[in-house]
Tab-separated table of C-alpha atoms and ligand atoms in Angstrom:
chain	number	residue	atom	x	y	z
N	1	MET	CA	123.431	136.574	69.783
N	2	ARG	CA	120.783	139.127	70.704
N	3	VAL	CA	120.476	142.124	68.385
N	4	VAL	CA	118.514	145.129	69.692
N	5	SER	CA	118.063	148.574	68.164
N	6	GLY	CA	115.550	151.411	68.050
N	7	ILE	CA	114.592	154.288	65.815
N	8	GLN	CA	112.507	157.339	66.701
N	9	PRO	CA	109.218	157.832	64.868
N	10	THR	CA	109.734	161.558	64.429
N	11	GLY	CA	109.846	163.204	61.005
N	12	GLN	CA	110.752	161.373	57.842
N	13	PRO	CA	113.135	158.401	57.892
N	14	HIS	CA	116.018	159.255	55.559
N	15	LEU	CA	119.049	157.917	53.764
N	16	GLY	CA	121.259	158.404	56.855
N	17	ASN	CA	118.938	156.172	58.892
N	18	TYR	CA	118.920	153.614	56.093
N	19	LEU	CA	122.676	153.417	55.429
N	20	GLY	CA	123.755	154.035	59.028
N	21	ALA	CA	121.321	151.703	60.756
N	22	ILE	CA	118.309	150.101	59.014
N	23	ARG	CA	120.388	148.228	56.439
N	24	ASN	CA	122.381	146.745	59.304
N	25	TYR	CA	119.195	145.714	61.141
N	26	VAL	CA	118.344	143.548	58.152
N	27	LYS	CA	121.823	142.053	57.888
N	28	LEU	CA	122.002	141.293	61.610
N	29	GLN	CA	118.436	139.972	61.657
N	30	ASP	CA	119.515	137.291	59.190
N	31	GLU	CA	122.724	136.574	61.122
N	32	ALA	CA	120.781	136.291	64.392
N	33	VAL	CA	118.297	133.847	62.880
N	34	ALA	CA	121.164	131.772	61.445
N	35	ALA	CA	122.886	131.734	64.863
N	36	GLY	CA	119.685	130.725	66.693
N	37	GLY	CA	119.505	134.128	68.425
N	38	GLU	CA	116.991	136.983	68.278
N	39	CYS	CA	116.791	140.355	66.580
N	40	MET	CA	114.575	143.007	68.191
N	41	ILE	CA	113.830	146.262	66.385
N	42	PHE	CA	111.578	148.833	68.011
N	43	LEU	CA	110.051	152.234	67.440
N	44	ALA	CA	111.357	154.524	70.158
N	45	ASP	CA	108.120	156.459	70.611
N	46	LEU	CA	108.806	157.134	74.304
N	47	HIS	CA	112.024	158.869	73.280
N	48	ALA	CA	110.051	161.032	70.845
N	49	ILE	CA	108.180	162.822	73.645
N	50	SER	CA	111.446	164.305	74.935
N	51	MET	CA	111.053	167.116	72.365
N	52	PRO	CA	107.970	169.250	71.653
N	53	HIS	CA	105.705	167.119	69.454
N	54	ASP	CA	102.264	166.833	67.953
N	55	PRO	CA	100.456	163.727	69.336
N	56	ALA	CA	98.484	163.039	66.138
N	57	GLU	CA	101.670	163.290	64.078
N	58	LEU	CA	103.566	160.974	66.423
N	59	HIS	CA	100.774	158.413	66.186
N	60	ALA	CA	100.762	158.540	62.376
N	61	SER	CA	104.577	158.516	62.069
N	62	THR	CA	104.820	155.483	64.339
N	63	LEU	CA	102.590	153.427	62.040
N	64	GLU	CA	104.384	154.741	58.953
N	65	LEU	CA	107.727	153.783	60.398
N	66	VAL	CA	106.566	150.196	60.874
N	67	ALA	CA	105.718	150.179	57.149
N	68	THR	CA	109.121	151.716	56.327
N	69	LEU	CA	111.066	149.164	58.339
N	70	VAL	CA	109.219	146.236	56.791
N	71	ALA	CA	109.682	147.803	53.329
N	72	CYS	CA	113.432	147.991	54.027
N	73	GLY	CA	113.553	144.277	54.833
N	74	VAL	CA	112.933	143.988	58.579
N	75	ASP	CA	110.859	140.807	58.546
N	76	PRO	CA	108.332	140.400	61.393
N	77	ASN	CA	108.663	136.639	60.985
N	78	LYS	CA	112.392	136.790	61.661
N	79	ALA	CA	112.712	139.829	63.945
N	80	VAL	CA	110.632	141.016	66.884
N	81	LEU	CA	109.305	144.340	65.578
N	82	PHE	CA	107.530	146.366	68.245
N	83	ASN	CA	106.664	149.708	69.715
N	84	GLN	CA	108.386	150.817	72.938
N	85	ALA	CA	105.235	152.195	74.605
N	86	GLN	CA	103.534	148.811	74.219
N	87	VAL	CA	106.169	147.241	76.472
N	88	PRO	CA	105.979	148.998	79.880
N	89	ALA	CA	109.132	147.180	81.045
N	90	HIS	CA	111.219	149.821	79.194
N	91	SER	CA	109.876	152.631	81.405
N	92	GLU	CA	110.076	150.494	84.517
N	93	LEU	CA	113.692	149.540	83.965
N	94	GLN	CA	114.564	153.142	83.192
N	95	TRP	CA	113.387	154.141	86.659
N	96	LEU	CA	115.436	151.382	88.231
N	97	LEU	CA	118.512	152.488	86.276
N	98	ASN	CA	117.980	156.116	87.291
N	99	GLY	CA	119.307	154.984	90.653
N	100	THR	CA	122.581	153.901	89.042
N	101	ALA	CA	123.165	156.528	86.333
N	102	ARG	CA	125.167	159.550	87.571
N	103	MET	CA	124.328	163.196	86.860
N	104	GLY	CA	127.940	163.725	85.760
N	105	TRP	CA	127.617	160.991	83.111
N	106	LEU	CA	124.458	162.525	81.676
N	107	ASN	CA	125.984	166.005	81.779
N	108	ARG	CA	128.612	164.810	79.312
N	109	MET	CA	126.115	163.643	76.668
N	110	THR	CA	126.626	165.699	73.516
N	111	GLN	CA	123.125	165.020	72.174
N	112	PHE	CA	121.567	166.777	75.182
N	113	LYS	CA	123.848	169.757	74.615
N	114	ASP	CA	123.006	169.833	70.883
N	115	LYS	CA	119.257	169.387	71.259
N	116	SER	CA	118.784	171.728	74.212
N	117	GLY	CA	121.010	174.377	72.590
N	118	LYS	CA	121.075	177.668	74.476
N	119	ASN	CA	117.830	176.866	76.275
N	120	ARG	CA	119.055	174.282	78.806
N	121	GLU	CA	116.713	175.492	81.533
N	122	GLY	CA	113.752	175.082	79.193
N	123	ALA	CA	114.690	171.568	78.009
N	124	SER	CA	112.473	168.722	79.169
N	125	VAL	CA	113.702	166.412	81.937
N	126	ALA	CA	113.020	163.574	79.476
N	127	LEU	CA	115.633	165.000	77.109
N	128	PHE	CA	118.181	164.878	79.935
N	129	THR	CA	117.339	161.338	81.082
N	130	TYR	CA	116.839	160.100	77.493
N	131	PRO	CA	120.099	158.078	77.493
N	132	VAL	CA	118.970	156.161	80.606
N	133	LEU	CA	115.837	155.025	78.763
N	134	GLN	CA	118.072	154.059	75.846
N	135	ALA	CA	120.229	152.009	78.231
N	136	ALA	CA	117.072	150.316	79.549
N	137	ASP	CA	116.028	149.525	75.946
N	138	VAL	CA	119.070	147.361	75.327
N	139	LEU	CA	119.893	146.078	78.826
N	140	LEU	CA	116.319	144.807	79.249
N	141	TYR	CA	116.956	142.203	76.562
N	142	GLN	CA	120.589	141.301	77.348
N	143	ALA	CA	121.534	142.770	73.949
N	144	THR	CA	124.914	141.694	72.606
N	145	HIS	CA	124.850	143.621	69.276
N	146	VAL	CA	123.348	147.100	68.821
N	147	PRO	CA	123.413	148.363	65.207
N	148	VAL	CA	123.532	152.192	65.211
N	149	GLY	CA	125.063	155.148	63.410
N	150	GLU	CA	128.073	156.972	64.870
N	151	ASP	CA	125.875	159.581	66.636
N	152	GLN	CA	124.561	156.926	69.057
N	153	LYS	CA	127.986	155.642	70.122
N	154	GLN	CA	128.171	157.809	73.220
N	155	HIS	CA	124.748	156.617	74.383
N	156	LEU	CA	125.849	153.016	74.000
N	157	GLU	CA	128.996	153.685	76.029
N	158	LEU	CA	126.765	155.092	78.750
N	159	ALA	CA	124.607	151.950	78.635
N	160	ARG	CA	127.755	149.885	79.206
N	161	ASP	CA	128.793	152.114	82.134
N	162	ILE	CA	125.350	151.790	83.727
N	163	ALA	CA	125.339	148.001	83.260
N	164	GLN	CA	128.800	147.692	84.747
N	165	LYS	CA	128.043	149.840	87.792
N	166	PHE	CA	124.727	148.071	88.425
N	167	ASN	CA	126.408	144.651	88.172
N	168	ASN	CA	129.192	145.802	90.519
N	169	ASP	CA	126.876	147.367	93.069
N	170	PHE	CA	124.014	144.859	93.097
N	171	ALA	CA	125.129	141.538	91.596
N	172	SER	CA	127.992	139.091	91.818
N	173	GLU	CA	130.633	138.621	89.140
N	174	GLU	CA	129.390	135.065	88.529
N	175	ALA	CA	125.761	136.140	88.066
N	176	PRO	CA	125.607	139.638	86.543
N	177	VAL	CA	122.125	141.091	85.962
N	178	PHE	CA	123.060	142.826	82.690
N	179	THR	CA	125.115	142.004	79.588
N	180	LEU	CA	127.440	144.727	78.235
N	181	PRO	CA	126.220	145.516	74.697
N	182	ASP	CA	128.514	146.206	71.713
N	183	PRO	CA	127.625	148.942	69.220
N	184	ILE	CA	127.781	147.813	65.571
N	185	ILE	CA	128.640	150.849	63.441
N	186	PRO	CA	129.022	150.524	59.662
N	187	PRO	CA	132.495	151.825	58.702
N	188	GLU	CA	131.467	153.306	55.350
N	189	ALA	CA	128.190	155.021	56.334
N	190	ALA	CA	128.500	155.773	60.026
N	191	ARG	CA	127.655	159.433	59.556
N	192	ILE	CA	125.853	160.574	56.421
N	193	MET	CA	125.953	164.367	56.224
N	194	SER	CA	123.383	166.957	55.142
N	195	LEU	CA	123.218	167.633	51.387
N	196	ARG	CA	123.317	171.366	52.147
N	197	ASP	CA	126.105	171.477	54.734
N	198	GLY	CA	128.939	168.960	54.957
N	199	SER	CA	129.533	169.787	58.614
N	200	ALA	CA	125.996	168.840	59.813
N	201	LYS	CA	124.653	165.292	59.888
N	202	MET	CA	121.661	164.369	57.744
N	203	SER	CA	118.790	164.647	60.191
N	204	LYS	CA	115.007	164.271	60.435
N	205	SER	CA	114.876	167.545	62.345
N	206	ASP	CA	116.671	169.713	59.753
N	207	PRO	CA	114.081	172.311	58.688
N	208	SER	CA	115.250	172.079	55.057
N	209	ASP	CA	113.831	169.070	53.230
N	210	MET	CA	116.540	169.627	50.581
N	211	SER	CA	119.135	168.625	53.191
N	212	ARG	CA	118.117	164.959	53.118
N	213	ILE	CA	116.903	162.144	50.897
N	214	ASN	CA	113.742	160.771	52.538
N	215	LEU	CA	113.006	157.101	52.001
N	216	ALA	CA	109.517	158.139	50.867
N	217	ASP	CA	110.801	160.606	48.206
N	218	ASP	CA	109.846	159.820	44.619
N	219	ALA	CA	112.487	159.427	41.897
N	220	ASP	CA	112.181	162.997	40.599
N	221	THR	CA	112.525	164.489	44.080
N	222	MET	CA	115.628	162.400	44.771
N	223	ALA	CA	117.208	163.432	41.469
N	224	LYS	CA	116.403	167.093	42.159
N	225	LYS	CA	117.925	166.944	45.645
N	226	VAL	CA	121.128	165.359	44.344
N	227	LYS	CA	121.356	167.918	41.536
N	228	LYS	CA	120.980	170.784	44.034
N	229	ALA	CA	123.317	169.223	46.631
N	230	LYS	CA	126.099	171.585	47.667
N	231	THR	CA	129.473	170.768	46.073
N	232	ASP	CA	132.554	172.618	44.851
N	233	PRO	CA	133.842	173.391	41.349
N	234	GLU	CA	136.850	171.015	41.488
N	235	PRO	CA	136.831	167.650	39.701
N	236	LEU	CA	136.945	164.522	41.860
N	237	PRO	CA	140.437	163.323	42.861
N	238	SER	CA	141.472	159.735	42.195
N	239	GLU	CA	142.106	158.905	45.887
N	240	ALA	CA	140.229	159.538	49.169
N	241	LYS	CA	143.180	161.612	50.456
N	242	GLY	CA	142.240	164.393	48.046
N	243	LEU	CA	138.793	164.777	49.655
N	244	GLU	CA	139.947	165.564	53.182
N	245	GLU	CA	139.069	169.257	53.031
N	246	ARG	CA	135.990	168.804	50.832
N	247	ALA	CA	133.257	167.621	53.215
N	248	GLU	CA	130.318	167.909	50.790
N	249	ALA	CA	132.155	166.129	47.988
N	250	LEU	CA	133.317	163.381	50.339
N	251	ASN	CA	129.767	162.895	51.605
N	252	LEU	CA	128.370	162.314	48.116
N	253	VAL	CA	131.158	159.883	47.249
N	254	ALA	CA	130.670	158.066	50.573
N	255	ILE	CA	126.932	157.749	49.861
N	256	TYR	CA	127.710	156.308	46.439
N	257	ALA	CA	130.201	153.849	47.964
N	258	ALA	CA	127.754	152.738	50.665
N	259	LEU	CA	124.961	152.206	48.132
N	260	ALA	CA	127.226	150.333	45.734
N	261	GLY	CA	128.715	148.243	48.558
N	262	THR	CA	132.240	149.404	47.754
N	263	SER	CA	134.890	151.794	49.142
N	264	VAL	CA	135.414	155.534	48.605
N	265	ASP	CA	138.749	154.740	46.916
N	266	ALA	CA	137.066	152.336	44.497
N	267	VAL	CA	134.445	154.968	43.561
N	268	LEU	CA	137.198	157.539	43.000
N	269	GLY	CA	139.037	154.966	40.879
N	270	ASP	CA	136.030	155.119	38.518
N	271	PHE	CA	135.160	158.828	38.780
N	272	GLY	CA	138.548	160.493	39.514
N	273	GLY	CA	139.157	163.427	37.164
N	274	GLN	CA	135.444	163.904	36.429
N	275	GLY	CA	133.319	166.799	37.702
N	276	PHE	CA	130.000	166.707	39.542
N	277	GLY	CA	128.177	167.170	36.226
N	278	ALA	CA	129.036	163.532	35.519
N	279	PHE	CA	129.030	162.167	39.064
N	280	LYS	CA	125.690	163.519	40.290
N	281	PRO	CA	123.485	161.824	37.646
N	282	ALA	CA	125.250	158.515	38.352
N	283	LEU	CA	124.615	158.951	42.070
N	284	ALA	CA	120.954	159.870	41.479
N	285	GLU	CA	120.507	156.774	39.331
N	286	LEU	CA	121.996	154.506	41.982
N	287	LEU	CA	119.830	156.096	44.675
N	288	VAL	CA	116.655	155.673	42.686
N	289	GLU	CA	117.567	152.092	41.804
N	290	THR	CA	118.102	151.227	45.493
N	291	LEU	CA	115.307	153.201	47.117
N	292	SER	CA	112.433	153.015	44.600
N	293	PRO	CA	111.519	149.396	45.383
N	294	ILE	CA	111.526	150.298	49.095
N	295	ARG	CA	109.251	153.248	48.458
N	296	ASP	CA	106.812	151.190	46.377
N	297	ARG	CA	106.587	148.566	49.078
N	298	PHE	CA	106.180	151.260	51.749
N	299	VAL	CA	103.211	152.791	49.917
N	300	GLU	CA	101.518	149.372	49.746
N	301	LEU	CA	102.169	148.470	53.389
N	302	LYS	CA	101.150	151.863	54.728
N	303	ALA	CA	97.658	151.412	53.310
N	304	ASP	CA	97.001	148.257	55.350
N	305	ARG	CA	96.388	149.575	58.856
N	306	GLU	CA	95.129	146.230	60.148
N	307	ALA	CA	98.298	144.450	59.092
N	308	LEU	CA	100.449	147.121	60.794
N	309	ASP	CA	98.461	146.844	64.030
N	310	ALA	CA	98.816	143.061	63.920
N	311	ILE	CA	102.601	143.281	63.462
N	312	LEU	CA	102.847	145.597	66.487
N	313	ALA	CA	100.555	143.487	68.678
N	314	ARG	CA	102.509	140.339	67.964
N	315	GLY	CA	105.888	142.036	68.394
N	316	ALA	CA	104.834	143.602	71.712
N	317	ALA	CA	103.669	140.244	73.091
N	318	GLN	CA	107.008	138.654	72.158
N	319	ALA	CA	109.000	141.575	73.586
N	320	ARG	CA	107.055	141.575	76.883
N	321	GLU	CA	107.919	137.933	77.350
N	322	LEU	CA	111.600	138.399	76.513
N	323	ALA	CA	111.805	141.428	78.862
N	324	SER	CA	110.298	139.759	81.872
N	325	PRO	CA	113.237	137.730	83.343
N	326	THR	CA	115.692	140.657	83.299
N	327	LEU	CA	113.172	143.099	84.737
N	328	LYS	CA	112.440	140.648	87.559
N	329	ALA	CA	116.162	140.139	88.215
N	330	ALA	CA	116.715	143.917	88.362
N	331	TYR	CA	113.868	144.458	90.870
N	332	GLU	CA	115.144	141.621	93.026
N	333	ALA	CA	118.772	142.772	92.916
N	334	LEU	CA	117.645	146.160	94.247
N	335	GLY	CA	115.691	144.629	97.132
N	336	LEU	CA	112.308	145.818	95.855
N	337	ILE	CA	109.249	143.781	96.813
N	338	ARG	CA	106.761	143.315	93.957
N	339	GLY	CA	104.463	140.693	95.492
T	401	TYM	P1	117.386	158.062	65.483
T	401	TYM	O1	115.922	157.802	65.384
T	401	TYM	O2	117.849	159.473	65.475
T	401	TYM	O3	118.131	157.324	64.305
T	401	TYM	C1	117.921	155.948	64.019
T	401	TYM	C2	119.237	155.326	63.596
T	401	TYM	O4	119.763	155.999	62.439
T	401	TYM	C3	121.109	156.406	62.691
T	401	TYM	N1	121.353	157.685	61.998
T	401	TYM	C4	122.352	157.911	61.145
T	401	TYM	N2	123.342	157.121	60.688
T	401	TYM	C5	124.216	157.664	59.794
T	401	TYM	N3	124.120	158.941	59.344
T	401	TYM	C6	123.140	159.776	59.782
T	401	TYM	N4	123.050	161.027	59.325
T	401	TYM	C7	122.202	159.266	60.718
T	401	TYM	N5	121.121	159.798	61.359
T	401	TYM	C8	120.617	158.819	62.139
T	401	TYM	C9	121.189	156.562	64.209
T	401	TYM	O5	122.525	156.467	64.668
T	401	TYM	C10	120.313	155.427	64.695
T	401	TYM	O6	121.045	154.217	64.743
T	401	TYM	N6	118.303	157.405	70.359
T	401	TYM	C11	118.111	156.710	69.074
T	401	TYM	C12	116.979	155.691	69.127
T	401	TYM	C13	117.117	154.667	70.178
T	401	TYM	C14	118.012	153.568	70.195
T	401	TYM	C15	117.722	152.863	71.401
T	401	TYM	C16	118.999	153.102	69.331
T	401	TYM	C17	116.360	154.617	71.313
T	401	TYM	N7	116.732	153.530	72.052
T	401	TYM	C18	118.419	151.726	71.755
T	401	TYM	C19	119.687	151.947	69.690
T	401	TYM	C20	119.411	151.274	70.888
T	401	TYM	C21	117.776	157.738	68.014
T	401	TYM	O7	117.262	158.783	68.312
T	401	TYM	O8	117.988	157.298	66.744
């Protein structure tokens, strides 16, 4: 079992990242250790330069995100926690995979369409080839399990397509160069939506801070954001069916269910018939209860720059070693001479 996943150090990590992905990193890290496998979690800083960015901010956010991940339970003694730019094999394998990825496949990627918007001609080339780097990230380590939110599913399918074509074109069936990775998507929190708009996902890049719960928010801020979250005047139904047309209401109930480790139906069993005046304070309390210890730990860890640097140095050394056999196999399969 080889678990691999990445998260971009841009903006503030939020509740969607936590429920959709980070919580699963921790669960799978423990499963991987128990199974004698590895769990590798990295900061996708190379991906972050695909959009306009401030270098000083990227540098600071990268270190903060290490502190956030450790605060959430990613344990550098159990998982390999590292920064993508410290392991040049990611960029090298991306170039090798550029020979296999097809323009038509990348043209279908919805994230490129969303992020480039109307300005396709002005988008960076990195934004277009971003999914190839993401494929390299997981294929480099022969990943079997990739914990992600729903929005990354298409990128993972592309990684499988690239692996399959490369194996077909340059390897034998008995000795494939790459393993086909499986996405691991949590059923109850695959797509946490914005608190201001039930049709948009909760995102680091939303200009409104009120649209998301940041993991670094204090208790009062979280409570205020929940109180101001968009809802409707109807009371909650007693079954999930009744929430089909009520995206904002469903989102809040789904967040509650994910935090409480239960189902939407079970939450509605408790709150059905009640209005948001009763539900929102209960949700705020549960949020604060879950996220406050993470925030406290984050504040402590963030202050110890030396410890963060040491975690990254150790993780990068481990990752470079684990990357080396697959990178070598890929060069050789392509007939490239490296000396
Ligand atoms: P990123 O940094 O946008 O998000 C990190 C993880 O959080 C999940 N996520 C969500 N889950 C549920 N609801 C939401 N509103 C929500 N927003 C974000 C994402 O699905 C992701 O799992 N391209 C990736 C980073 C990456 C990567 C990889 C992931 C680079 N290489 C290799 C896996 C494997 C990204 O930008 O995630």
